[in-house]
Short mmCIF file of C-alpha atoms in Angstrom, two decimals:
data_model
loop_
_atom_site.label_atom_id
_atom_site.label_comp_id
_atom_site.label_asym_id
_atom_site.label_seq_id
_atom_site.Cartn_x
_atom_site.Cartn_y
_atom_site.Cartn_z
CA UNK A 581 -2.39 -12.40 31.25
CA UNK A 582 1.08 -11.02 31.91
CA UNK A 583 1.37 -9.96 28.27
CA UNK A 584 -2.11 -8.39 28.43
CA UNK A 585 -1.14 -6.46 31.59
CA UNK A 586 2.07 -5.21 29.95
CA UNK A 587 0.12 -4.10 26.85
CA UNK A 588 -2.48 -2.26 28.93
CA UNK A 589 0.17 -0.51 31.05
CA UNK A 590 2.25 0.35 27.97
CA UNK A 591 -0.81 1.75 26.23
CA UNK A 592 -1.73 3.91 29.23
CA UNK A 593 1.83 5.17 29.64
CA UNK A 594 2.06 5.77 25.88
CA UNK A 595 -1.14 7.83 25.81
CA UNK A 596 0.10 9.90 28.75
CA UNK A 597 3.51 10.44 27.15
CA UNK A 598 2.12 11.46 23.76
CA UNK A 599 -0.44 13.74 25.41
CA UNK A 600 2.38 15.50 27.24
CA UNK A 601 4.51 15.79 24.10
CA UNK A 602 1.62 17.09 21.97
CA UNK A 603 0.73 19.70 24.60
CA UNK A 604 4.16 21.28 23.97
CA UNK A 605 3.43 21.89 20.28
CA UNK A 606 3.12 25.49 19.14
CA UNK A 607 -0.44 25.38 17.84
CA UNK A 608 -1.62 23.72 21.08
CA UNK A 609 0.02 26.57 23.02
CA UNK A 610 -1.81 29.15 20.90
CA UNK A 611 -5.09 27.26 21.24
CA UNK A 612 -4.76 27.25 25.04
CA UNK A 613 -3.73 30.91 25.22
CA UNK A 614 -0.44 30.07 26.90
CA UNK A 615 -2.15 28.33 29.83
CA UNK A 616 -0.17 25.17 30.58
CA UNK A 617 -3.09 23.32 32.13
CA UNK A 618 -5.27 24.02 29.08
CA UNK A 619 -2.37 22.95 26.85
CA UNK A 620 -2.16 19.60 28.69
CA UNK A 621 -5.91 19.16 28.31
CA UNK A 622 -5.82 19.76 24.54
CA UNK A 623 -2.75 17.53 24.17
CA UNK A 624 -4.44 14.63 25.94
CA UNK A 625 -7.74 15.28 24.16
CA UNK A 626 -6.04 15.16 20.75
CA UNK A 627 -4.17 11.96 21.67
CA UNK A 628 -7.31 10.16 22.85
CA UNK A 629 -9.30 11.41 19.85
CA UNK A 630 -6.78 10.05 17.32
CA UNK A 631 -6.42 6.79 19.28
CA UNK A 632 -10.21 6.33 19.32
CA UNK A 633 -10.44 6.98 15.56
CA UNK A 634 -7.71 4.40 14.89
CA UNK A 635 -9.47 1.87 17.15
CA UNK A 636 -12.74 2.31 15.23
CA UNK A 637 -11.02 2.23 11.82
CA UNK A 638 -8.41 -0.49 12.28
CA UNK A 639 -9.41 -2.22 15.58
CA UNK A 640 -8.04 -1.79 19.09
CA UNK A 641 -4.89 -3.91 18.78
CA UNK A 642 -3.75 -2.18 15.59
CA UNK A 643 -4.42 1.19 17.23
CA UNK A 644 -2.17 0.11 20.12
CA UNK A 645 0.54 -0.90 17.63
CA UNK A 646 0.31 2.52 15.93
CA UNK A 647 0.46 4.24 19.32
CA UNK A 648 3.56 2.30 20.40
CA UNK A 649 5.31 3.16 17.11
CA UNK A 650 4.81 6.85 17.86
CA UNK A 651 5.95 6.41 21.47
CA UNK A 652 9.15 4.49 20.65
CA UNK A 653 10.16 6.77 17.76
CA UNK A 654 9.35 9.93 19.74
CA UNK A 655 11.36 8.64 22.72
CA UNK A 656 14.28 7.99 20.37
CA UNK A 657 14.04 11.53 18.96
CA UNK A 658 13.84 12.97 22.48
CA UNK A 659 16.93 11.00 23.52
CA UNK A 660 18.78 12.14 20.38
CA UNK A 661 17.78 15.72 21.07
CA UNK A 662 19.09 15.46 24.65
CA UNK A 663 22.43 14.13 23.37
CA UNK A 664 22.75 17.01 20.86
CA UNK A 665 21.92 19.61 23.51
CA UNK A 666 24.54 18.12 25.81
CA UNK A 667 27.18 17.98 23.06
CA UNK A 668 26.57 21.54 21.91
CA UNK A 669 25.84 22.86 25.42
CA UNK A 670 22.44 24.19 24.39
CA UNK A 671 19.82 24.90 27.04
CA UNK A 672 16.96 25.69 24.62
CA UNK A 673 14.26 23.29 23.45
CA UNK A 674 14.76 21.48 20.16
CA UNK A 675 12.17 22.57 17.61
CA UNK A 676 12.85 19.64 15.27
CA UNK A 677 12.01 16.81 17.70
CA UNK A 678 8.21 16.80 17.34
CA UNK A 679 7.95 17.15 13.52
CA UNK A 680 10.73 14.61 12.91
CA UNK A 681 9.15 12.12 15.34
CA UNK A 682 5.74 12.49 13.68
CA UNK A 683 7.16 12.19 10.14
CA UNK A 684 9.28 9.13 11.02
CA UNK A 685 6.35 7.44 12.78
CA UNK A 686 4.00 8.02 9.84
CA UNK A 687 6.68 6.78 7.42
CA UNK A 688 7.23 3.59 9.46
CA UNK A 689 3.50 2.88 9.67
CA UNK A 690 2.94 3.65 5.98
CA UNK A 691 5.73 1.28 4.95
CA UNK A 692 4.26 -1.39 7.25
CA UNK A 693 0.83 -0.91 5.67
CA UNK A 694 2.33 -1.23 2.18
CA UNK A 695 4.33 -4.35 3.02
CA UNK A 696 1.28 -5.90 4.68
CA UNK A 697 -0.75 -5.65 1.47
CA UNK A 698 1.88 -6.68 -1.08
CA UNK A 699 3.46 -10.05 -1.78
CA UNK A 700 6.98 -10.83 -2.93
CA UNK A 701 8.28 -14.12 -4.19
CA UNK A 702 11.67 -15.60 -3.28
CA UNK A 703 13.04 -18.49 -5.36
CA UNK A 704 15.21 -21.26 -3.96
CA UNK A 705 16.91 -24.16 -5.73
CA UNK A 706 17.66 -27.08 -3.43
CA UNK A 707 19.99 -29.73 -4.85
CA UNK A 708 20.53 -33.27 -3.63
CA UNK A 709 22.71 -36.20 -4.67
CA UNK A 710 19.84 -38.59 -4.04
CA UNK A 711 18.35 -40.31 -7.05
CA UNK A 712 15.06 -38.43 -7.22
CA UNK A 713 13.37 -36.49 -9.97
CA UNK A 714 12.87 -32.73 -9.93
CA UNK A 715 9.96 -31.26 -8.02
CA UNK A 716 8.62 -27.71 -8.00
CA UNK A 717 7.04 -26.53 -4.75
CA UNK A 718 5.21 -23.33 -3.91
CA UNK A 719 5.05 -22.45 -0.21
CA UNK A 720 3.33 -19.51 1.39
CA UNK A 721 2.56 -18.41 4.95
CA UNK A 722 0.87 -15.58 6.85
CA UNK A 723 -1.83 -14.77 4.32
CA UNK A 724 -4.05 -13.62 7.26
CA UNK A 725 -7.15 -13.53 5.05
CA UNK A 726 -9.21 -10.41 5.73
CA UNK A 727 -6.37 -8.51 7.38
CA UNK A 728 -4.10 -8.40 4.33
CA UNK A 729 -6.46 -8.98 1.42
CA UNK A 730 -9.91 -10.52 0.98
CA UNK A 731 -10.70 -13.93 -0.50
CA UNK A 732 -10.94 -12.48 -4.03
CA UNK A 733 -7.50 -10.91 -3.70
CA UNK A 734 -6.17 -14.19 -2.32
CA UNK A 735 -7.58 -16.06 -5.35
CA UNK A 736 -5.58 -13.69 -7.58
CA UNK A 737 -2.38 -14.62 -5.75
CA UNK A 738 -3.22 -18.31 -6.19
CA UNK A 739 -3.45 -17.75 -9.93
CA UNK A 740 0.05 -16.26 -9.85
CA UNK A 741 1.24 -19.39 -8.03
CA UNK A 742 -0.38 -21.59 -10.67
CA UNK A 743 1.59 -19.82 -13.40
CA UNK A 744 4.67 -21.61 -12.03
CA UNK A 745 3.00 -25.03 -12.45
CA UNK A 746 3.85 -26.34 -8.96
CA UNK A 747 3.90 -30.06 -8.18
CA UNK A 748 2.64 -29.27 -4.68
CA UNK A 749 1.54 -26.24 -2.66
CA UNK A 750 2.50 -25.96 1.02
CA UNK A 751 0.70 -23.62 3.43
CA UNK A 752 2.89 -22.96 6.47
CA UNK A 753 0.43 -21.41 8.91
CA UNK A 754 -1.61 -18.28 9.68
CA UNK A 755 -3.84 -18.83 6.68
CA UNK A 756 -6.61 -16.85 8.42
CA UNK A 757 -6.63 -14.29 11.23
CA UNK A 758 -8.62 -13.68 14.40
CA UNK A 759 -10.69 -11.09 12.53
CA UNK A 760 -11.39 -13.23 9.44
CA UNK A 761 -15.11 -13.72 8.85
CA UNK A 762 -16.59 -17.17 8.29
CA UNK A 763 -17.63 -16.15 4.75
CA UNK A 764 -14.08 -15.05 3.86
CA UNK A 765 -12.64 -18.26 5.34
CA UNK A 766 -14.98 -20.47 3.30
CA UNK A 767 -14.34 -18.51 0.09
CA UNK A 768 -10.55 -18.73 0.57
CA UNK A 769 -10.76 -22.50 1.20
CA UNK A 770 -12.82 -22.93 -1.96
CA UNK A 771 -10.14 -21.02 -3.87
CA UNK A 772 -7.58 -23.55 -2.62
CA UNK A 773 -9.85 -26.33 -3.90
CA UNK A 774 -9.42 -24.98 -7.44
CA UNK A 775 -5.64 -25.41 -7.43
CA UNK A 776 -4.30 -27.88 -10.01
CA UNK A 777 -1.14 -29.62 -8.79
CA UNK A 778 0.53 -32.99 -9.28
CA UNK A 779 0.60 -34.05 -5.63
CA UNK A 780 -1.87 -31.78 -3.89
CA UNK A 781 -2.04 -28.99 -1.31
CA UNK A 782 -0.70 -29.43 2.25
CA UNK A 783 -1.58 -27.35 5.30
CA UNK A 784 -0.02 -26.88 8.76
CA UNK A 785 -1.74 -24.85 11.49
CA UNK A 786 -0.50 -21.47 12.70
CA UNK A 787 -1.48 -19.81 15.97
CA UNK A 788 -4.00 -17.48 14.29
CA UNK A 789 -5.63 -20.39 12.47
CA UNK A 790 -6.66 -21.81 15.85
CA UNK A 791 -7.57 -18.30 17.01
CA UNK A 792 -7.08 -16.46 20.29
CA UNK A 793 -10.61 -15.18 20.89
CA UNK A 794 -14.01 -16.70 21.50
CA UNK A 795 -15.03 -18.49 18.24
CA UNK A 796 -18.29 -16.51 18.22
CA UNK A 797 -16.30 -13.35 17.49
CA UNK A 798 -15.17 -14.52 14.06
CA UNK A 799 -17.88 -17.15 13.54
CA UNK A 800 -15.79 -20.32 13.28
CA UNK A 801 -13.37 -22.47 15.24
CA UNK A 802 -10.02 -23.95 14.26
CA UNK A 803 -11.79 -27.27 13.71
CA UNK A 804 -14.30 -25.57 11.38
CA UNK A 805 -11.37 -24.26 9.34
CA UNK A 806 -9.79 -27.72 9.12
CA UNK A 807 -13.10 -29.25 8.07
CA UNK A 808 -13.51 -26.65 5.31
CA UNK A 809 -9.94 -27.22 4.12
CA UNK A 810 -10.44 -30.99 3.97
CA UNK A 811 -13.72 -30.48 2.13
CA UNK A 812 -11.67 -28.72 -0.57
CA UNK A 813 -9.11 -31.54 -0.83
CA UNK A 814 -6.39 -29.82 1.24
CA UNK A 815 -4.29 -32.34 3.20
CA UNK A 816 -3.99 -31.14 6.82
CA UNK A 817 -0.84 -32.20 8.69
CA UNK A 818 -0.88 -32.01 12.49
CA UNK A 819 2.44 -33.31 13.87
CA UNK A 820 2.54 -35.60 10.84
CA UNK A 821 4.59 -36.14 7.71
CA UNK A 822 3.44 -36.98 4.20
CA UNK A 823 5.38 -39.07 1.68
CA UNK A 824 5.04 -37.70 -1.85
CA UNK A 825 5.45 -40.07 -4.81
CA UNK A 826 7.54 -42.39 -2.61
CA UNK A 827 10.39 -39.83 -2.93
CA UNK A 828 9.92 -36.79 -0.70
CA UNK A 829 8.64 -36.24 2.82
#
């Protein structure tokens, strides 16, 4: 509840701040005929309009994240502008602050969107002096089915994993998200059931797998997810260990 209160207050303050900053833009001034009160109105109206569009397109929480990116980056640009004016003893307003803040914010959000929908692989070689044979493991986390890619896209990533012929696949949490539909969850679990490995597929719960919201919102509970995983031969570990081939835990 404390976090929720902080988010609500930050969102309100962020909307007010951006509305004020947008009202100072040149085209808003022309639109309002130089009337400062009208300029404030159009600045706030534009801010709320964009925020509402983002909420409908992405969902409310992602709209808040976008808003806070703009606020933080714009605050940074304002602070930088104030430092430059003080250093160079300038009393005029900086014309570059608004466009730079908008461009940097859009760039940050665009890069986040790109990274959210693309997957990179990192290879590790772990050596031991123990007398055990080689084992190849594939581990992934934070697939957030439905938020990043759908079940069909996820199945394509699984095929890429299979190209490395893993002895076991480890899923380290946040397999699904709070907005994942029941249909997407079931399809993704079935895709896991098609994996061909030597020792199987192992799963550990993440916070989003259990879910934060009422189960009726996404149509399934954390227990429903676990049942579907087990139905597709995925070994679920909850505060447990598994011994593989009498060699590895």
